[in-house]
PDB file of C-alpha atoms in Angstrom:
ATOM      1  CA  UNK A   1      42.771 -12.256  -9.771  1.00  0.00           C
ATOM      2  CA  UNK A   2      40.096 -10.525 -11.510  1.00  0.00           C
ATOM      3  CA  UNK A   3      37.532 -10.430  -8.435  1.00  0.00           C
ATOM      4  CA  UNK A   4      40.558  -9.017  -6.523  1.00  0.00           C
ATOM      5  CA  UNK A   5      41.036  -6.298  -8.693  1.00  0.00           C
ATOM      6  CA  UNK A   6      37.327  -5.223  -8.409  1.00  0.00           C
ATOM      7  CA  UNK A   7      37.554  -5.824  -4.624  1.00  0.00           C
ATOM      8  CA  UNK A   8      40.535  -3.107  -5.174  1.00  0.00           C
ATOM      9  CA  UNK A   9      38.242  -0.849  -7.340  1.00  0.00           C
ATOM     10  CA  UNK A  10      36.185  -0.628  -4.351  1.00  0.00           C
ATOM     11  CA  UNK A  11      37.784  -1.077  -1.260  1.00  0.00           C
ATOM     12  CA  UNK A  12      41.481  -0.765  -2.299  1.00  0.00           C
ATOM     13  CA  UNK A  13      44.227   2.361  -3.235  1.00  0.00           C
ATOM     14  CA  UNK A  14      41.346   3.042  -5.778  1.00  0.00           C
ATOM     15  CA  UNK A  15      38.355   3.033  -4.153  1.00  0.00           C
ATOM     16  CA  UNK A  16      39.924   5.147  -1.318  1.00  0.00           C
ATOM     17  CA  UNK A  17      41.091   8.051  -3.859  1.00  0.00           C
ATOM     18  CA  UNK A  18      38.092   8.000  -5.902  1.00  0.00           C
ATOM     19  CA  UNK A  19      36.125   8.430  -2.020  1.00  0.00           C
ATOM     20  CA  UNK A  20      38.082  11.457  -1.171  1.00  0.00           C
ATOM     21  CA  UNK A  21      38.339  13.224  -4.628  1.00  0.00           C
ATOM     22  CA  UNK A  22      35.121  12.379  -5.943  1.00  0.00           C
ATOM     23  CA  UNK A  23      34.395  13.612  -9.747  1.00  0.00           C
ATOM     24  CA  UNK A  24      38.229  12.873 -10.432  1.00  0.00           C
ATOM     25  CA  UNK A  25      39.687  13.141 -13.740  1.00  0.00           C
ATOM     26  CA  UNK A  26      42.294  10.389 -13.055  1.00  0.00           C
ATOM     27  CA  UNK A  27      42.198   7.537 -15.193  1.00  0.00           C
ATOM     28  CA  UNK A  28      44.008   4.058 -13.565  1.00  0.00           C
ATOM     29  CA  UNK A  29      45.029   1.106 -16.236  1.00  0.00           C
ATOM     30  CA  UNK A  30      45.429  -2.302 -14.698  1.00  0.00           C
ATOM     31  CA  UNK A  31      48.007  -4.247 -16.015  1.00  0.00           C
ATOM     32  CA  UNK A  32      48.011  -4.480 -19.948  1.00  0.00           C
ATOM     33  CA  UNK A  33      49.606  -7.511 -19.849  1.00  0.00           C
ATOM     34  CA  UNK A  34      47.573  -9.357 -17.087  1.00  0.00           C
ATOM     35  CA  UNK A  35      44.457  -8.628 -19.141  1.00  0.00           C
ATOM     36  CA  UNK A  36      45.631  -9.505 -21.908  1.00  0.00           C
ATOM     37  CA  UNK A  37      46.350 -13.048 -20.772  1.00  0.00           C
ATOM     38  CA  UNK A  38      42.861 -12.701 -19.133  1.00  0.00           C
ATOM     39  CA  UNK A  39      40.971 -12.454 -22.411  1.00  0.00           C
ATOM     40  CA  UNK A  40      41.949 -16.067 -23.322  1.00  0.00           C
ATOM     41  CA  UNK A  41      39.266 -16.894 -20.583  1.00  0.00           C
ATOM     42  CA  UNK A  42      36.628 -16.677 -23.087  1.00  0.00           C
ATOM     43  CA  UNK A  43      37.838 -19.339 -25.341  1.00  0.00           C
ATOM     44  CA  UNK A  44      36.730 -22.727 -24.570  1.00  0.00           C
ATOM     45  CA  UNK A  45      40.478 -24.340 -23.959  1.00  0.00           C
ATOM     46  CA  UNK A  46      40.568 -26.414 -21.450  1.00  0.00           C
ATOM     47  CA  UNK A  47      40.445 -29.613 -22.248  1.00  0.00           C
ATOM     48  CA  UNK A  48      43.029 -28.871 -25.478  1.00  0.00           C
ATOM     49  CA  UNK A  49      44.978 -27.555 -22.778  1.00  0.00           C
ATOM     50  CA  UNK A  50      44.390 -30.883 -20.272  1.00  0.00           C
ATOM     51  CA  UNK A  51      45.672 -33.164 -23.113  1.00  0.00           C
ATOM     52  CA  UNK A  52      49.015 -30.771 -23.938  1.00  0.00           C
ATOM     53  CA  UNK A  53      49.882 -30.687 -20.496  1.00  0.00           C
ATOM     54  CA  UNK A  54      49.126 -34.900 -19.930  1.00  0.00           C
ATOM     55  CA  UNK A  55      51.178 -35.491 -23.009  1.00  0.00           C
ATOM     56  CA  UNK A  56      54.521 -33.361 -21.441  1.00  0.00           C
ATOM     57  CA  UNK A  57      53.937 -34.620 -18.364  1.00  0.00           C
ATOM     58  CA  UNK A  58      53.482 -38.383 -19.003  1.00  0.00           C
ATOM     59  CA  UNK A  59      56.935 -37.440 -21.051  1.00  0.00           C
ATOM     60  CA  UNK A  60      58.400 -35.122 -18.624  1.00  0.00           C
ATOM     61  CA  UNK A  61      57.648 -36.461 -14.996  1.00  0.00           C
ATOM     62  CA  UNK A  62      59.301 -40.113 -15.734  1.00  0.00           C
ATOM     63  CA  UNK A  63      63.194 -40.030 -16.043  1.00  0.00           C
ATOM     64  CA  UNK A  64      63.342 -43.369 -17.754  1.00  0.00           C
ATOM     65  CA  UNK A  65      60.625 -41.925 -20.382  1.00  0.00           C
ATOM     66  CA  UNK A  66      61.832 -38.221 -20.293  1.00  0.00           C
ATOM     67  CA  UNK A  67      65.862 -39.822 -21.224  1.00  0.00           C
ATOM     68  CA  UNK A  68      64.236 -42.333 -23.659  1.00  0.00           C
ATOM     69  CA  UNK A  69      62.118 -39.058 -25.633  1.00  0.00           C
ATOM     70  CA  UNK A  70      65.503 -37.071 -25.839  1.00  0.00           C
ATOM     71  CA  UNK A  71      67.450 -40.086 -27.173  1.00  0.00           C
ATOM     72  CA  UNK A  72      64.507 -41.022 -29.594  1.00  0.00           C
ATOM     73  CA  UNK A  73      64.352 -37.205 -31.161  1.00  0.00           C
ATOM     74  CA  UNK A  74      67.854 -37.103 -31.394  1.00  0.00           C
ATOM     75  CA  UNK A  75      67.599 -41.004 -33.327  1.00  0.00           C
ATOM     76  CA  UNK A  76      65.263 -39.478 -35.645  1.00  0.00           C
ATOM     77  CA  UNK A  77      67.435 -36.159 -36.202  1.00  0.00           C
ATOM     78  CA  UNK A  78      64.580 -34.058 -34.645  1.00  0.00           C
ATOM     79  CA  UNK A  79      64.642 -29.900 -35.008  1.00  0.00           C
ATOM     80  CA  UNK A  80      64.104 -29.997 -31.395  1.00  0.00           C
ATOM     81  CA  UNK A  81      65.521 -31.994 -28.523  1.00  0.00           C
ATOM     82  CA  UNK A  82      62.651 -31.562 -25.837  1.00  0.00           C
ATOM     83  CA  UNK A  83      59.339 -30.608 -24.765  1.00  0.00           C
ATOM     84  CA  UNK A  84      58.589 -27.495 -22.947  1.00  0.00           C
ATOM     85  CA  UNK A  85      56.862 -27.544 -19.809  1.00  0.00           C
ATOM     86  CA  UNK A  86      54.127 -25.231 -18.798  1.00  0.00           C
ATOM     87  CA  UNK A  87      53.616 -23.110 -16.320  1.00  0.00           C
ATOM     88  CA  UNK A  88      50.345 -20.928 -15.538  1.00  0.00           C
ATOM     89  CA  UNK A  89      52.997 -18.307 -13.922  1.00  0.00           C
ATOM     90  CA  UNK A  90      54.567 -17.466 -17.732  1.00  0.00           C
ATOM     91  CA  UNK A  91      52.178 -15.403 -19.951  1.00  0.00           C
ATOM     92  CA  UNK A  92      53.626 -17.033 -23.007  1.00  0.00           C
ATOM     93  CA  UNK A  93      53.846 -20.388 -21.614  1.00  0.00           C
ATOM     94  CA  UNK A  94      50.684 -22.212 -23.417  1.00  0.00           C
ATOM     95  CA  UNK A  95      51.454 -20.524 -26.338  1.00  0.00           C
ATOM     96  CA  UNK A  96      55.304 -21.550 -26.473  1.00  0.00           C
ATOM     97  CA  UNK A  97      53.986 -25.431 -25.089  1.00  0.00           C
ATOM     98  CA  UNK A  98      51.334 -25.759 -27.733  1.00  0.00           C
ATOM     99  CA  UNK A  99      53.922 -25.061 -30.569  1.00  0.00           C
ATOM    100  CA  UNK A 100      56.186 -27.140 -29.679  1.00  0.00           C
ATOM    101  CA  UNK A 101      53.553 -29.893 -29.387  1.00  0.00           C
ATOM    102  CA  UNK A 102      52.437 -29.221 -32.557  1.00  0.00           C
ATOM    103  CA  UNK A 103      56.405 -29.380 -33.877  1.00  0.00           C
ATOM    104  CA  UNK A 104      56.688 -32.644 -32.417  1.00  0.00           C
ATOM    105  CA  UNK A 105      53.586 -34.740 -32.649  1.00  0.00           C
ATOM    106  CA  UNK A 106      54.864 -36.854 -35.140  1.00  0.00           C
ATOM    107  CA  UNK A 107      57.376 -37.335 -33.196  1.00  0.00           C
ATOM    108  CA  UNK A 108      55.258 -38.346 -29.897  1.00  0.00           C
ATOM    109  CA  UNK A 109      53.168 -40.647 -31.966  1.00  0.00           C
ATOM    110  CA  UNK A 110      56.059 -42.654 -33.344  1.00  0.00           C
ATOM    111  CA  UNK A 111      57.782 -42.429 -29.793  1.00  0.00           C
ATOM    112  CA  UNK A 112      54.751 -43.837 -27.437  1.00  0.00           C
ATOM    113  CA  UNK A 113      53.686 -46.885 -30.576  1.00  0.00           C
ATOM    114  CA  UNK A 114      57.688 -47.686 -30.301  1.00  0.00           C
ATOM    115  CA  UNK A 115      56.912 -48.080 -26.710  1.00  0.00           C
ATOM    116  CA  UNK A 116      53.475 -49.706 -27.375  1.00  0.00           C
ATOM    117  CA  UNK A 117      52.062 -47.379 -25.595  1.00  0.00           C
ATOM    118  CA  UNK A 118      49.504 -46.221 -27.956  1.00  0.00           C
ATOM    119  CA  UNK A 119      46.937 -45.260 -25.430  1.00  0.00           C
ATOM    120  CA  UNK A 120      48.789 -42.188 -24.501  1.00  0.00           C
ATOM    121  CA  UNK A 121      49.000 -40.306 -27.497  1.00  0.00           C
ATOM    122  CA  UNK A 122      45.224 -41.429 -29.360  1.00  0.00           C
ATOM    123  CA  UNK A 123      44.288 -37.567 -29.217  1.00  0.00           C
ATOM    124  CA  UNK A 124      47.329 -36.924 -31.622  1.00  0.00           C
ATOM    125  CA  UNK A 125      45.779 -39.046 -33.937  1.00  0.00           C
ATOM    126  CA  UNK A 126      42.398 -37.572 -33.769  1.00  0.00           C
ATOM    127  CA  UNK A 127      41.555 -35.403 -36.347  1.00  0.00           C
ATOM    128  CA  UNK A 128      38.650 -33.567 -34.310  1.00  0.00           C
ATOM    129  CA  UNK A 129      40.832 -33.141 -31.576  1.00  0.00           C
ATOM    130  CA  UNK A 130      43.682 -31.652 -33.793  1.00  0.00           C
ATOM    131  CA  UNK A 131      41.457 -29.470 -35.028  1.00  0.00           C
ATOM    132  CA  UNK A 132      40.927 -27.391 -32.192  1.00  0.00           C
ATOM    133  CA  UNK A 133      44.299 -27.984 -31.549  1.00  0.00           C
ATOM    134  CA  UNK A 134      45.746 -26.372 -34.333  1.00  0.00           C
ATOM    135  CA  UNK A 135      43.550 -23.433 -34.333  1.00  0.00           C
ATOM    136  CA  UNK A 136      44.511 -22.430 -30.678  1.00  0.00           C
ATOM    137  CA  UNK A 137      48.147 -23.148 -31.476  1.00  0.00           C
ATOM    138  CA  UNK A 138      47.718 -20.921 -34.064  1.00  0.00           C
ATOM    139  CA  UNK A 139      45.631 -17.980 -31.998  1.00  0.00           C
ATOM    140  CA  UNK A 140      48.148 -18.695 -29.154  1.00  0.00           C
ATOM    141  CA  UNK A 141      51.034 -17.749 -31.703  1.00  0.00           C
ATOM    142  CA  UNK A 142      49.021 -14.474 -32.537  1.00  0.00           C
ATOM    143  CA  UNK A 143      48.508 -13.630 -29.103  1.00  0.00           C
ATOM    144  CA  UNK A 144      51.959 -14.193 -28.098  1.00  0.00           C
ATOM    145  CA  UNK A 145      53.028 -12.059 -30.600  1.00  0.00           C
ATOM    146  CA  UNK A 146      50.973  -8.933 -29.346  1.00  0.00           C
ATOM    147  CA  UNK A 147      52.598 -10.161 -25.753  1.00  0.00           C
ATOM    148  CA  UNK A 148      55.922  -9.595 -26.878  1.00  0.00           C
ATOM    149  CA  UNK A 149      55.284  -5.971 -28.769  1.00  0.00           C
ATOM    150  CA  UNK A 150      53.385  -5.198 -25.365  1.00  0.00           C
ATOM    151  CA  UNK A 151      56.743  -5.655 -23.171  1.00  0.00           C
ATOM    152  CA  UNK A 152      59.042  -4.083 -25.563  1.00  0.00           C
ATOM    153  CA  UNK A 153      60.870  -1.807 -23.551  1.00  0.00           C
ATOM    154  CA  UNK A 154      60.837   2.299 -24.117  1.00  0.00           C
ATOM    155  CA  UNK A 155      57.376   2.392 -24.823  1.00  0.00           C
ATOM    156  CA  UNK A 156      54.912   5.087 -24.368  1.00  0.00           C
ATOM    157  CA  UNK A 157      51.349   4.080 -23.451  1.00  0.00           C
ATOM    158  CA  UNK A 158      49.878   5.303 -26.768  1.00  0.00           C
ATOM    159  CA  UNK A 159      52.700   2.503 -28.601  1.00  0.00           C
ATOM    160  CA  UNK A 160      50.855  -0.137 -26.664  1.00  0.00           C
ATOM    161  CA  UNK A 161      47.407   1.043 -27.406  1.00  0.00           C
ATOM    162  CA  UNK A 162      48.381   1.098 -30.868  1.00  0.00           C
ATOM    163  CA  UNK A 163      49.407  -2.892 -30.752  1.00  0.00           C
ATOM    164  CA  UNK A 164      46.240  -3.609 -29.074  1.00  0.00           C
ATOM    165  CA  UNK A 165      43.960  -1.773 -31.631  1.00  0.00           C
ATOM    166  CA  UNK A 166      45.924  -3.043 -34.362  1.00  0.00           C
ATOM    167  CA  UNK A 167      45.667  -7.010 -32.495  1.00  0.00           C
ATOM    168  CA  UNK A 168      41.802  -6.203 -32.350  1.00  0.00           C
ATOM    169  CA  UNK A 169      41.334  -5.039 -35.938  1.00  0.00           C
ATOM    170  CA  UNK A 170      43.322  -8.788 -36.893  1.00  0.00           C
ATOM    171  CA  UNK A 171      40.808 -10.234 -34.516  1.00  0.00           C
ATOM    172  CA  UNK A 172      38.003  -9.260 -36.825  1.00  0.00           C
ATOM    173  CA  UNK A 173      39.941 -10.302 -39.949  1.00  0.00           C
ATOM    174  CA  UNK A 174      40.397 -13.540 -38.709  1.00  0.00           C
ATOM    175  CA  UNK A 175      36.902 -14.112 -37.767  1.00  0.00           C
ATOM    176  CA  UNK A 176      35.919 -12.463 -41.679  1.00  0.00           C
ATOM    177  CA  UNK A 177      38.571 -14.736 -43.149  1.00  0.00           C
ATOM    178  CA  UNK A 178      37.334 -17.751 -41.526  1.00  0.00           C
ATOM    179  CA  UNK A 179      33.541 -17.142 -42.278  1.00  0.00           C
ATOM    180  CA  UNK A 180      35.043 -17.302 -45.799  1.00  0.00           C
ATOM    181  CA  UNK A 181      37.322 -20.515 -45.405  1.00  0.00           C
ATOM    182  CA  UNK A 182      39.947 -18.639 -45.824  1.00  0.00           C
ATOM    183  CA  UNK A 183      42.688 -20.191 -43.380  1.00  0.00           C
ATOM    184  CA  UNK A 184      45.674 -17.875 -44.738  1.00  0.00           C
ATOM    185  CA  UNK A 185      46.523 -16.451 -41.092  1.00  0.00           C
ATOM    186  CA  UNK A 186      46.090 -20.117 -39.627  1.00  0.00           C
ATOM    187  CA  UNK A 187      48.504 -22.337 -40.681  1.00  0.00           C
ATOM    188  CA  UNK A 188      48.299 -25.461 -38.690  1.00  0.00           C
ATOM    189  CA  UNK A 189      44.547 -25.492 -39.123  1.00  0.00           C
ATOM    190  CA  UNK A 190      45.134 -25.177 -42.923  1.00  0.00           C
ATOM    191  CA  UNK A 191      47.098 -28.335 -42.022  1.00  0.00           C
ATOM    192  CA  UNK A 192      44.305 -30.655 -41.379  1.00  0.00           C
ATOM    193  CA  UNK A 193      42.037 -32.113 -43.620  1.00  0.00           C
ATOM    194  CA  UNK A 194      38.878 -32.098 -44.399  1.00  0.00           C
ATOM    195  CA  UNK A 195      37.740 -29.663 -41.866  1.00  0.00           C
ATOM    196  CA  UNK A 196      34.418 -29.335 -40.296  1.00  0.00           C
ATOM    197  CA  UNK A 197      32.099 -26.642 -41.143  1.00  0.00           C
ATOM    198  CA  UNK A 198      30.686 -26.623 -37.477  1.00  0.00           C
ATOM    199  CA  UNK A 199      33.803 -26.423 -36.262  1.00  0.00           C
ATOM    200  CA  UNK A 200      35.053 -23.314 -38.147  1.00  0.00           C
ATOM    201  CA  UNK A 201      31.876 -21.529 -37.063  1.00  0.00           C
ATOM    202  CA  UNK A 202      32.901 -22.450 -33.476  1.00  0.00           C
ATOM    203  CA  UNK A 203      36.087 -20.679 -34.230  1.00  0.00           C
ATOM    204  CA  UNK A 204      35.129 -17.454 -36.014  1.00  0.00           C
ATOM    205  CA  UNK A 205      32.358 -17.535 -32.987  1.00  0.00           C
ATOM    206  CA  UNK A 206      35.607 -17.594 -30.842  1.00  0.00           C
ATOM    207  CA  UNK A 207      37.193 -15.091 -32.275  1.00  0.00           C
ATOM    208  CA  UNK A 208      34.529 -12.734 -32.322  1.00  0.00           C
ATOM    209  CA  UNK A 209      34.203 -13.411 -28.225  1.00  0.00           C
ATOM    210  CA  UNK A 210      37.645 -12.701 -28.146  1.00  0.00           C
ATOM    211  CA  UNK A 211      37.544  -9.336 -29.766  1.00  0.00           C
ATOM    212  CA  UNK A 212      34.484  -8.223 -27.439  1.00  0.00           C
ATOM    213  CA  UNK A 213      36.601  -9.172 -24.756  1.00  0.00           C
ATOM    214  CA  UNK A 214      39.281  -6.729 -25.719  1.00  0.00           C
ATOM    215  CA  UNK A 215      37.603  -3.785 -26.013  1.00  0.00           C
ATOM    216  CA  UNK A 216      35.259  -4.649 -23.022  1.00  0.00           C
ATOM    217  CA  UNK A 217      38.319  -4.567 -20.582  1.00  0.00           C
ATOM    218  CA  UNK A 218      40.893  -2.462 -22.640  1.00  0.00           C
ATOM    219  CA  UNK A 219      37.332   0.297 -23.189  1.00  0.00           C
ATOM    220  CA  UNK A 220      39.350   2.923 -21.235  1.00  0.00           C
ATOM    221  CA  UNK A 221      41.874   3.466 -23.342  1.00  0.00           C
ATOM    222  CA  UNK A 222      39.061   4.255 -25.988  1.00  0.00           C
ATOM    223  CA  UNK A 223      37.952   6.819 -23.219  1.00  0.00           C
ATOM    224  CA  UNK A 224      40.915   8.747 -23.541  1.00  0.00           C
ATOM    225  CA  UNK A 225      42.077   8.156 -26.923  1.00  0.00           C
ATOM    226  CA  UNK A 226      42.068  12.013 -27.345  1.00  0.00           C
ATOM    227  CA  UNK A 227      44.710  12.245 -24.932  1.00  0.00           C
ATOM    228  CA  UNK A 228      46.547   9.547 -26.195  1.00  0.00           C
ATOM    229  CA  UNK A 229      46.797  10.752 -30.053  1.00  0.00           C
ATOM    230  CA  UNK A 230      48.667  13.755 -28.481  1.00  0.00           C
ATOM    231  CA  UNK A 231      51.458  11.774 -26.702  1.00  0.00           C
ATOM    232  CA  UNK A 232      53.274  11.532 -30.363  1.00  0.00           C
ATOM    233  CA  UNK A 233      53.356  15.188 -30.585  1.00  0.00           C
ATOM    234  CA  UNK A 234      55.249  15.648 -27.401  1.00  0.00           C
ATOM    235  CA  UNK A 235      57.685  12.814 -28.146  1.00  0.00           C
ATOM    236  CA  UNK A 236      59.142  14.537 -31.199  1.00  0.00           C
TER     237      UNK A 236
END
């Protein structure tokens, strides 16, 4: 999607306007909310992602299994009566998957060693692997957050640009809180025990990627931040 839209930028509704009114003060925004679902790319979450999606399918894609889940959460008086599927279509799909995971993965474990069927759930009981679970379940969270304020309806452009600045300068505090082992904004990862030291270097050193991500693809907005502080003038 990304190479398309540079193919666009050249050849496209873009590149042809920009060819016949050269030296152009027009400014074109891609879609906020596609790139923000495109800065995720720079975390390393694919194989936390892999094991989510095995664990809801193995549940999901069996009838018997699925039926025997539901009836085993409802036995054991369970918040929640399912697990969510995922879909790479729905921006707020990992995030919304990954929680309920997390809500559940006591649940899961006792489920599959009821069915002695340990095999498929020995990343729940991990600690390594929860690790990086819990701290993308709780950046997800964050992120899905800023999604929502992003597709608030009414909106001005400036409103938005304010969420993402705002999301950026968290970005940073997250990545200065965690330097500190200070795990007040993440939850779940507060959760585990006996955390590695490596490991929350790896995830400040995430963070930090994924605040030079946002301002490398939202930098026009930056460009024209003049024009954007006087948008709340002519609103009132």
């Amino acid at each position: 999607m990304e190479q398309q839209f540079w193919q666009e930028k050249k050849s496209g509704f873009l590149g042809l306007f920009n060819q016949n009114y050269p030296g152009n003060n027009v400014v074109f925004l891609h879609c906020v909310i596609h790139e923000d679902a495109l800065c995720k790319s720079v975390l390393y979450m694919k194989p936390v992602l892999d094991a989510v999606v095995k664990f809801v399918n193995t549940i999901r894609s069996r009838g018997l299994t699925h039926r025997q889940f539901r009836d085993f959460l409802q036995s054991v008086q369970s918040e929640y009566s399912d697990v969510l599927y995922y879909t790479k279509v729905g921006w707020l799909s990992a995030g919304c998957v990954f929680e309920r995971v997390w809500q559940l993965k006591d649940d899961i474990v006792s489920f599959f060693h009821e069915k002695q069927c340990s095999a498929e759930c020995e990343m729940l009981e991990d600690t390594e692997w929860l690790s990086d679970f819990s701290f993308f379940t709780d950046l997800l969270c964050h992120m899905n957050n800023l999604n929502v304020k992003i597709q608030r309806k009414n909106q001005f452009i400036d409103d938005i640009w304010a969420q993402l600045k705002a999301f950026k300068l968290k970005l940073n505090l997250f990545a200065g809180q965690l330097a500190k082992n200070d795990l007040s904004h993440f939850s779940r990862l507060n959760s585990i025990p006996s955390l590695n030291e490596e490991k929350l270097k790896n995830y400040e050193n995430g963070l930090k990627k994924l605040h030079f991500e946002f301002e490398r693809r939202f930098q026009v907005f930056s460009a024209i931040q003049t024009e954007l502080d006087i948008l709340p003038c002519l609103s009132t």
